[in-house]
XYZ file of C-alpha atoms in Angstrom:
519
model
C 10.628 34.391 -51.924
C 12.598 36.190 -55.150
C 9.617 35.260 -56.816
C 6.794 37.093 -54.663
C 7.936 39.262 -51.980
C 4.009 39.091 -51.180
C 5.496 35.438 -50.154
C 7.472 34.885 -46.722
C 9.154 32.242 -44.651
C 9.371 32.774 -40.954
C 11.609 30.872 -38.820
C 11.465 31.468 -35.420
C 11.634 29.736 -31.610
C 8.090 28.518 -32.257
C 8.313 26.850 -35.613
C 8.202 28.339 -39.417
C 4.842 30.290 -40.398
C 4.016 31.027 -43.825
C 1.912 34.065 -45.657
C 0.911 34.514 -48.843
C -0.179 37.829 -49.191
C 2.836 40.357 -47.645
C 1.738 39.331 -43.669
C -1.535 39.825 -43.310
C -2.368 36.029 -43.120
C 0.272 34.148 -41.260
C -0.672 29.948 -41.249
C 1.676 27.949 -38.965
C 3.511 25.199 -40.053
C 2.312 22.065 -37.251
C 4.475 19.447 -39.304
C 7.448 18.309 -37.587
C 7.194 17.779 -33.262
C 9.755 20.635 -32.592
C 10.125 22.089 -29.232
C 12.723 23.559 -27.331
C 11.495 22.050 -23.638
C 14.009 23.336 -20.588
C 12.268 20.986 -18.064
C 10.044 17.864 -17.863
C 7.957 16.128 -14.905
C 5.442 13.832 -14.904
C 2.272 12.939 -13.281
C 0.575 9.301 -11.969
C -2.826 9.403 -14.220
C -3.610 6.631 -16.424
C -1.954 7.266 -18.364
C 0.561 9.504 -16.957
C 0.767 13.036 -18.765
C 4.667 14.802 -18.966
C 4.861 18.393 -18.522
C 7.698 21.702 -18.835
C 7.880 24.238 -20.367
C 9.118 25.607 -23.518
C 11.775 28.485 -25.147
C 8.887 31.590 -25.637
C 6.151 29.123 -26.207
C 4.955 28.995 -22.776
C 4.678 25.974 -20.311
C 2.632 22.819 -21.241
C 1.032 19.393 -20.168
C -0.157 16.377 -22.247
C -0.533 12.976 -22.137
C 1.781 10.038 -22.453
C -0.203 8.545 -24.678
C -3.941 8.305 -25.265
C -7.098 6.469 -26.517
C -7.169 7.843 -29.736
C -6.307 5.053 -32.582
C -4.867 7.931 -34.340
C -2.581 8.969 -31.918
C -1.766 12.266 -29.614
C -2.297 15.561 -31.788
C -1.480 19.312 -30.732
C -5.098 19.649 -29.817
C -5.146 17.129 -26.705
C -2.389 19.626 -25.201
C -3.128 22.156 -22.495
C -1.642 25.249 -22.396
C -0.369 26.811 -19.169
C -0.557 30.520 -20.032
C 3.266 31.986 -19.476
C 5.598 33.477 -21.653
C 9.004 31.541 -21.944
C 7.849 28.049 -19.628
C 9.971 26.386 -17.325
C 9.014 23.813 -14.293
C 5.773 22.649 -14.451
C 4.964 20.206 -11.366
C 1.511 18.580 -10.430
C 0.636 17.476 -6.811
C 0.153 13.915 -7.130
C -2.336 14.191 -4.020
C -4.271 16.867 -4.966
C -3.972 16.915 -8.994
C -6.133 19.606 -9.972
C -3.131 21.787 -8.709
C -0.525 22.083 -11.359
C 2.317 24.612 -10.364
C 4.234 26.277 -13.758
C 6.476 29.527 -14.331
C 7.735 31.613 -16.297
C 11.255 33.783 -16.679
C 12.766 34.858 -13.404
C 10.384 33.257 -10.762
C 6.940 34.462 -12.635
C 5.240 31.090 -10.927
C 1.802 30.226 -11.146
C -0.605 27.370 -8.711
C -2.998 26.358 -11.177
C -6.180 24.985 -10.469
C -6.955 22.024 -13.079
C -10.491 21.932 -12.284
C -11.805 25.393 -11.944
C -8.951 27.680 -13.737
C -8.286 29.669 -10.123
C -4.544 30.761 -10.561
C -2.798 32.699 -8.144
C 0.561 33.997 -8.076
C 3.003 31.776 -7.008
C 6.501 33.160 -5.994
C 7.874 34.990 -3.073
C 8.560 38.396 -3.078
C 10.092 40.961 -0.549
C 7.448 43.540 0.997
C 7.230 46.936 1.231
C 8.403 46.788 4.791
C 11.482 45.147 3.377
C 11.878 46.712 0.272
C 11.835 50.678 2.468
C 14.489 48.623 4.732
C 16.898 48.308 2.192
C 16.639 44.777 1.765
C 18.156 43.510 -1.803
C 15.708 42.061 -4.284
C 14.766 38.778 -4.799
C 17.025 37.550 -7.671
C 15.244 34.382 -9.424
C 17.375 32.723 -12.443
C 16.086 32.717 -16.002
C 14.761 29.030 -14.808
C 13.875 29.186 -11.284
C 13.328 25.795 -9.430
C 9.704 24.955 -8.595
C 10.133 22.053 -5.833
C 7.023 19.420 -4.234
C 8.735 17.957 -1.055
C 9.134 14.058 -2.470
C 7.027 13.624 1.517
C 3.967 15.804 1.169
C 3.343 17.550 -2.499
C 1.436 20.097 -0.123
C 4.798 21.822 0.692
C 6.290 23.760 -2.410
C 9.872 25.617 -2.371
C 10.756 28.292 -4.851
C 14.177 29.370 -5.163
C 15.516 33.109 -5.123
C 19.001 33.423 -4.152
C 17.279 32.390 -0.627
C 15.123 28.858 -0.055
C 11.452 29.668 0.185
C 9.033 27.383 1.782
C 5.053 27.268 2.010
C 3.385 24.315 3.498
C 0.272 24.980 2.188
C 0.473 24.750 -1.956
C 2.339 28.075 -2.233
C -1.218 29.625 -0.749
C -0.384 33.566 -0.020
C 0.681 34.929 3.413
C 2.241 31.159 3.788
C 5.481 31.620 2.517
C 8.433 31.617 4.681
C 11.978 31.896 3.776
C 14.470 29.274 5.308
C 17.649 29.769 3.915
C 19.944 33.244 3.758
C 21.390 34.233 0.455
C 22.601 30.923 -0.259
C 25.716 31.991 -3.200
C 28.191 33.907 -3.250
C 26.781 37.653 -3.344
C 29.479 38.766 -5.307
C 28.143 42.570 -5.353
C 30.151 43.709 -9.008
C 28.931 40.478 -10.387
C 25.692 41.266 -9.720
C 25.768 44.601 -10.900
C 27.547 43.412 -14.555
C 24.525 40.630 -14.368
C 22.023 43.741 -14.697
C 23.242 44.969 -17.767
C 22.123 41.417 -19.453
C 18.278 39.508 -19.083
C 19.617 37.171 -16.317
C 20.060 37.220 -12.948
C 23.015 35.858 -11.691
C 24.038 34.661 -7.954
C 20.951 33.029 -7.361
C 19.989 29.040 -6.821
C 19.757 27.008 -9.598
C 18.853 23.663 -8.473
C 17.503 22.500 -5.420
C 16.182 19.187 -4.404
C 14.887 17.774 -0.690
C 16.416 14.004 0.397
C 13.535 11.399 -0.820
C 14.718 9.582 2.366
C 14.618 11.851 5.180
C 12.776 15.143 5.623
C 14.277 18.444 5.672
C 17.675 17.132 4.228
C 17.742 20.128 1.791
C 20.264 20.263 -1.213
C 21.104 23.567 -2.797
C 23.563 24.729 -5.962
C 23.739 27.999 -7.124
C 24.499 29.790 -10.533
C 27.993 31.316 -9.123
C 29.104 28.106 -7.860
C 28.468 27.358 -4.793
C 27.178 23.868 -3.013
C 24.697 24.473 0.013
C 23.497 21.784 2.653
C 21.332 21.664 5.651
C 20.452 18.872 7.625
C 17.930 20.648 10.022
C 14.904 21.213 7.948
C 16.682 24.550 6.957
C 17.700 26.563 10.279
C 21.640 25.709 9.777
C 22.874 25.745 6.068
C 26.657 24.298 5.473
C 28.101 26.017 2.750
C 30.566 23.152 1.533
C 32.382 25.094 -1.293
C 33.372 27.525 0.886
C 34.387 24.710 3.359
C 36.811 23.471 0.355
C 38.409 27.112 -0.751
C 39.440 30.167 0.836
C 38.200 33.441 -0.538
C 39.819 34.370 -3.447
C 39.022 30.208 -5.192
C 42.473 28.463 -3.601
C 41.801 24.865 -2.381
C 42.298 24.617 1.205
C 45.201 22.141 2.719
C 44.209 18.476 3.095
C 41.057 18.305 1.240
C 40.789 14.421 0.902
C 38.875 13.020 -2.671
C 38.270 14.568 -5.498
C 37.837 18.296 -5.772
C 34.419 19.946 -6.689
C 35.067 23.439 -8.883
C 34.804 26.534 -7.068
C 33.108 29.228 -9.758
C 31.294 26.623 -12.257
C 27.999 26.946 -12.460
C 25.863 24.113 -10.561
C 23.266 23.008 -12.241
C 21.782 19.759 -10.999
C 21.962 18.238 -7.215
C 19.946 14.870 -6.968
C 20.200 13.111 -3.824
C 19.775 9.138 -3.445
C 16.429 7.597 -2.823
C 18.611 4.791 -1.649
C 20.475 6.113 0.783
C 20.392 9.194 2.759
C 24.270 10.624 2.485
C 24.411 10.072 -1.373
C 24.230 12.876 -3.849
C 25.005 13.424 -7.096
C 26.225 16.792 -7.875
C 26.462 18.048 -11.675
C 28.350 21.319 -13.009
C 28.473 23.167 -15.602
C 31.498 25.305 -17.382
C 29.569 26.479 -21.023
C 28.591 29.571 -20.109
C 31.148 30.693 -17.364
C 34.074 29.050 -18.616
C 33.490 28.415 -22.214
C 34.180 24.867 -21.527
C 32.941 21.480 -22.148
C 34.496 19.546 -19.612
C 31.885 16.973 -17.589
C 31.956 18.314 -14.104
C 30.345 15.459 -12.206
C 30.556 14.215 -8.704
C 29.194 11.859 -5.616
C 29.262 12.271 -1.974
C 28.771 9.181 -0.213
C 29.006 11.148 3.182
C 27.025 14.143 3.401
C 29.404 16.656 1.324
C 32.284 15.511 3.418
C 34.238 14.204 0.743
C 33.613 13.317 -3.303
C 34.526 11.332 -5.931
C 34.811 12.121 -9.521
C 32.678 10.141 -11.820
C 32.611 12.509 -14.972
C 34.539 9.663 -16.999
C 36.615 11.808 -18.760
C 33.770 12.857 -21.320
C 34.019 15.845 -22.612
C 30.171 16.826 -22.448
C 28.445 19.818 -20.385
C 25.401 17.787 -18.116
C 22.577 18.926 -17.815
C 20.994 16.790 -15.350
C 21.532 13.320 -13.588
C 19.008 10.734 -12.549
C 19.212 7.853 -9.842
C 17.007 4.315 -10.878
C 14.440 4.109 -8.595
C 14.540 0.362 -8.316
C 18.320 -0.185 -8.504
C 21.268 2.399 -7.084
C 23.852 1.227 -9.469
C 21.895 2.167 -12.846
C 22.489 6.428 -13.464
C 20.646 8.143 -16.495
C 22.763 11.936 -17.205
C 21.425 14.245 -19.815
C 24.253 16.290 -21.912
C 24.325 18.585 -24.861
C 25.446 15.472 -26.606
C 22.733 12.819 -25.840
C 22.151 10.733 -23.205
C 24.301 8.227 -21.402
C 23.786 5.544 -18.929
C 25.621 4.138 -16.184
C 25.372 0.468 -14.867
C 27.855 0.939 -11.914
C 27.505 3.998 -10.317
C 29.287 6.121 -12.786
C 32.314 4.265 -13.182
C 31.641 4.025 -16.740
C 28.933 5.452 -18.942
C 27.791 4.606 -22.213
C 25.409 6.651 -25.137
C 22.025 5.208 -24.179
C 20.507 4.559 -27.599
C 21.367 5.069 -31.089
C 17.792 6.600 -32.609
C 17.124 9.437 -30.638
C 18.417 12.506 -32.107
C 21.700 14.177 -31.756
C 19.893 17.166 -29.687
C 20.603 19.000 -26.401
C 19.200 16.693 -23.463
C 18.264 19.256 -21.030
C 16.194 17.392 -17.946
C 14.712 13.930 -17.276
C 12.023 12.528 -15.071
C 11.610 8.790 -14.468
C 7.780 7.693 -14.272
C 7.865 4.958 -11.316
C 4.843 2.956 -11.944
C 5.838 2.678 -15.618
C 9.175 2.519 -15.347
C 9.556 5.136 -18.026
C 12.142 7.727 -18.656
C 11.284 11.321 -19.795
C 13.533 13.765 -21.600
C 13.340 17.390 -22.361
C 15.341 18.429 -25.735
C 16.052 21.269 -26.471
C 14.393 21.291 -29.731
C 12.902 17.940 -30.935
C 10.245 18.151 -28.320
C 9.685 15.210 -25.172
C 11.456 11.576 -25.321
C 9.811 8.749 -24.032
C 12.221 5.667 -22.731
C 11.382 2.181 -21.732
C 13.363 1.836 -18.925
C 11.508 -1.469 -17.385
C 14.900 -3.877 -17.950
C 16.957 -1.938 -16.945
C 16.983 -2.794 -12.920
C 18.092 -6.282 -13.717
C 21.035 -5.365 -15.758
C 23.805 -6.575 -13.109
C 26.891 -8.459 -13.785
C 25.204 -11.531 -12.169
C 22.370 -11.880 -15.014
C 24.488 -11.373 -18.111
C 26.999 -14.107 -16.482
C 23.912 -16.384 -16.528
C 23.367 -18.834 -20.099
C 20.048 -16.900 -20.512
C 17.850 -14.449 -18.353
C 14.077 -13.594 -18.799
C 13.379 -10.016 -17.647
C 10.661 -8.902 -15.159
C 7.841 -8.436 -17.518
C 5.777 -5.072 -16.649
C 2.445 -5.104 -15.625
C 0.464 -4.264 -19.137
C -2.478 -2.421 -19.540
C -5.367 -3.227 -21.964
C -5.735 -0.038 -23.378
C -9.183 0.507 -24.921
C -8.781 3.097 -27.987
C -11.713 3.732 -28.397
C -11.506 7.531 -29.347
C -11.252 8.770 -32.878
C -10.831 12.424 -32.625
C -8.083 14.081 -35.196
C -7.487 14.538 -38.353
C -6.452 11.763 -41.203
C -5.029 13.741 -44.305
C -3.211 16.221 -44.213
C 0.110 18.073 -42.873
C 0.265 17.765 -39.323
C 2.122 17.034 -36.497
C 1.333 14.224 -34.680
C 2.602 11.219 -32.150
C 1.406 7.503 -32.946
C 0.692 6.005 -29.371
C 2.149 2.838 -28.644
C 0.676 -0.409 -29.465
C -1.373 -2.314 -26.737
C 0.674 -5.068 -25.950
C 2.703 -6.981 -23.582
C 6.819 -6.607 -24.321
C 9.521 -9.416 -23.248
C 12.545 -8.695 -22.740
C 15.345 -11.248 -22.761
C 18.790 -12.849 -23.212
C 21.321 -14.954 -24.798
C 24.787 -15.842 -23.819
C 25.224 -18.126 -26.896
C 23.054 -18.495 -30.051
C 20.149 -21.363 -30.002
C 18.616 -23.113 -32.977
C 15.279 -21.355 -31.713
C 13.439 -19.472 -28.759
C 10.235 -18.878 -27.843
C 8.128 -17.181 -25.389
C 5.812 -18.873 -24.154
C 2.798 -17.703 -22.503
C 0.400 -19.937 -20.008
C -2.596 -19.057 -17.765
C -2.298 -20.100 -14.389
C -3.650 -23.478 -14.852
C -1.069 -24.299 -16.951
C -3.235 -24.278 -20.529
C -0.838 -22.418 -23.280
C -2.875 -18.876 -24.583
C -0.111 -18.511 -26.967
C 3.375 -19.692 -28.143
C 5.981 -16.778 -29.690
C 8.460 -17.740 -31.764
C 11.453 -15.072 -31.485
C 15.422 -14.458 -31.896
C 17.696 -17.197 -30.871
C 20.983 -15.066 -31.713
C 22.858 -14.251 -29.155
C 22.728 -10.704 -27.208
C 19.801 -8.625 -26.123
C 16.500 -9.013 -27.670
C 12.706 -8.032 -26.826
C 9.587 -9.814 -28.164
C 5.644 -8.020 -28.105
C 2.819 -9.933 -27.288
C -0.694 -8.653 -28.795
C -2.533 -9.822 -25.724
C -4.424 -12.220 -27.940
C -4.472 -16.136 -27.905
C -2.810 -17.820 -30.415
C -5.070 -18.250 -34.096
C -7.164 -21.147 -35.329
C -6.918 -22.141 -38.738
C -9.857 -21.550 -40.898
C -9.618 -23.025 -44.263
C -6.861 -21.912 -46.022
C -6.959 -18.505 -43.884
C -5.305 -18.450 -40.336
C -8.343 -16.469 -37.881
C -7.053 -13.739 -35.390
C -7.340 -15.016 -31.302
C -9.537 -13.086 -28.975
C -7.820 -10.678 -26.554
C -6.965 -12.328 -23.025
C -9.256 -11.369 -19.994
C -7.679 -9.498 -17.597
C -5.588 -11.418 -14.977
C -2.166 -13.095 -14.054
C -0.337 -15.540 -16.269
C 2.896 -16.773 -16.620
C 5.123 -16.478 -19.473
C 8.168 -18.859 -19.798
C 11.401 -18.398 -21.944
C 12.295 -21.618 -24.183
C 15.603 -22.152 -26.121
C 15.671 -25.398 -28.132
C 12.991 -26.919 -26.764
C 14.304 -26.011 -22.678
C 12.316 -23.876 -20.765
C 15.161 -21.441 -19.042
C 13.022 -19.079 -16.855
C 8.905 -18.630 -16.367
C 7.941 -14.843 -14.758
C 4.356 -13.750 -13.878
C 2.953 -11.444 -16.517
C -0.236 -9.215 -14.969
C -3.052 -7.822 -17.862
C -5.453 -5.351 -16.191
C -8.373 -3.835 -17.483
C -8.003 0.184 -19.139
C -9.590 2.024 -16.372
C -12.114 3.755 -18.380
């Protein structure tokens, strides 16, 4: 402060702090939701949690929503002791186990019930060091992956892939790959002058369809595949290029990069031979070029699905219900494709203009959780997108499937009411109906009935052409009481029918399931 030298504002990667006594006491300004998240994952609790690691502010686990009528506060989040934070993943069979890490593979497993914590990363033994084996090189943001077939099987990646079949318990780690990087000695020596590792596995995934099919990508450009549980590995990049980086002759399909950073491998959950692969030249070659490819024959040939964008990619995810739909996290926003990457459109007009680092799909709720590098987590409702097909939009009208609705009991009254603090309001307790009208009508209504055909509520809604949504607060239709209209009661849990009516004509009927809060 030019008028008071004891009054100082300090801006850093933890936010903003203020002192009025020259630094003896600091006040943290927790007024906005601002965090630099590297990664995101979700669990299967009800409500489910989102979790991930932040730049110099540790790893965190917190609710996607809660039962507090005042909203979600910072105190609702669980801190996982770490410095710079990255991967955070939770065992969905044994949810007391959560795995998290700091930089350079300093990963741990925490028992959320008991507080017991063990080191997770695989390091060289004394015998290996004495024999001159190269040290394990872990990226700043090193993968921790749970097998989609058995979450007790844990993978961590250095320049090698290491596997534990016992939740990462000590002395259970087995190395299941050779050095998968290019292992260029001079570049590795150069990297030691920085605060970063080089020539390491940066992205790893197991096929959700068939156990033991592994895809791995390195920060020096190698794409590797194992189809036999790590016994043998195919260097797809070396199959495409010679040792000098020149493309080999008679390569069919699109040419994947030779030395760009392989930032993501995403094997399909719909076809075991399909895998999406993203590269970035931003750090290695100072490029904004979009490098995005798909193979449909286990890496024999590739198709370029970048769409001509000039936009570094950080993550790609496939819709769990519709293989035509892909989601893309980039340095310049969130994108979606409805035709397996042939065309891309910006997904949202309301998402902040900030780097999108990572995504995770909560399959049960059909939500997309997004980690942004600066504005914390965002959650996107992708419920109706699974039905976005050409046939749907050629119809005169369509009512999309209705997501199961929970009657959350907003019983909690914790938290502040006055003052400046960050919080997130909970979504309303309501059912949401999505529908499409090819042409405008005079009027449109959503009519909710019980299974016996009795009308529960009639909701007037938008009759203009295009895509629309309408929400219902789960209450029966109100009653007239003198000059006032009394709120209707909440409906009991059960199965209902919702109909879209346009100009008095019933267009479509869909099932609506309402369940009680599990608490």
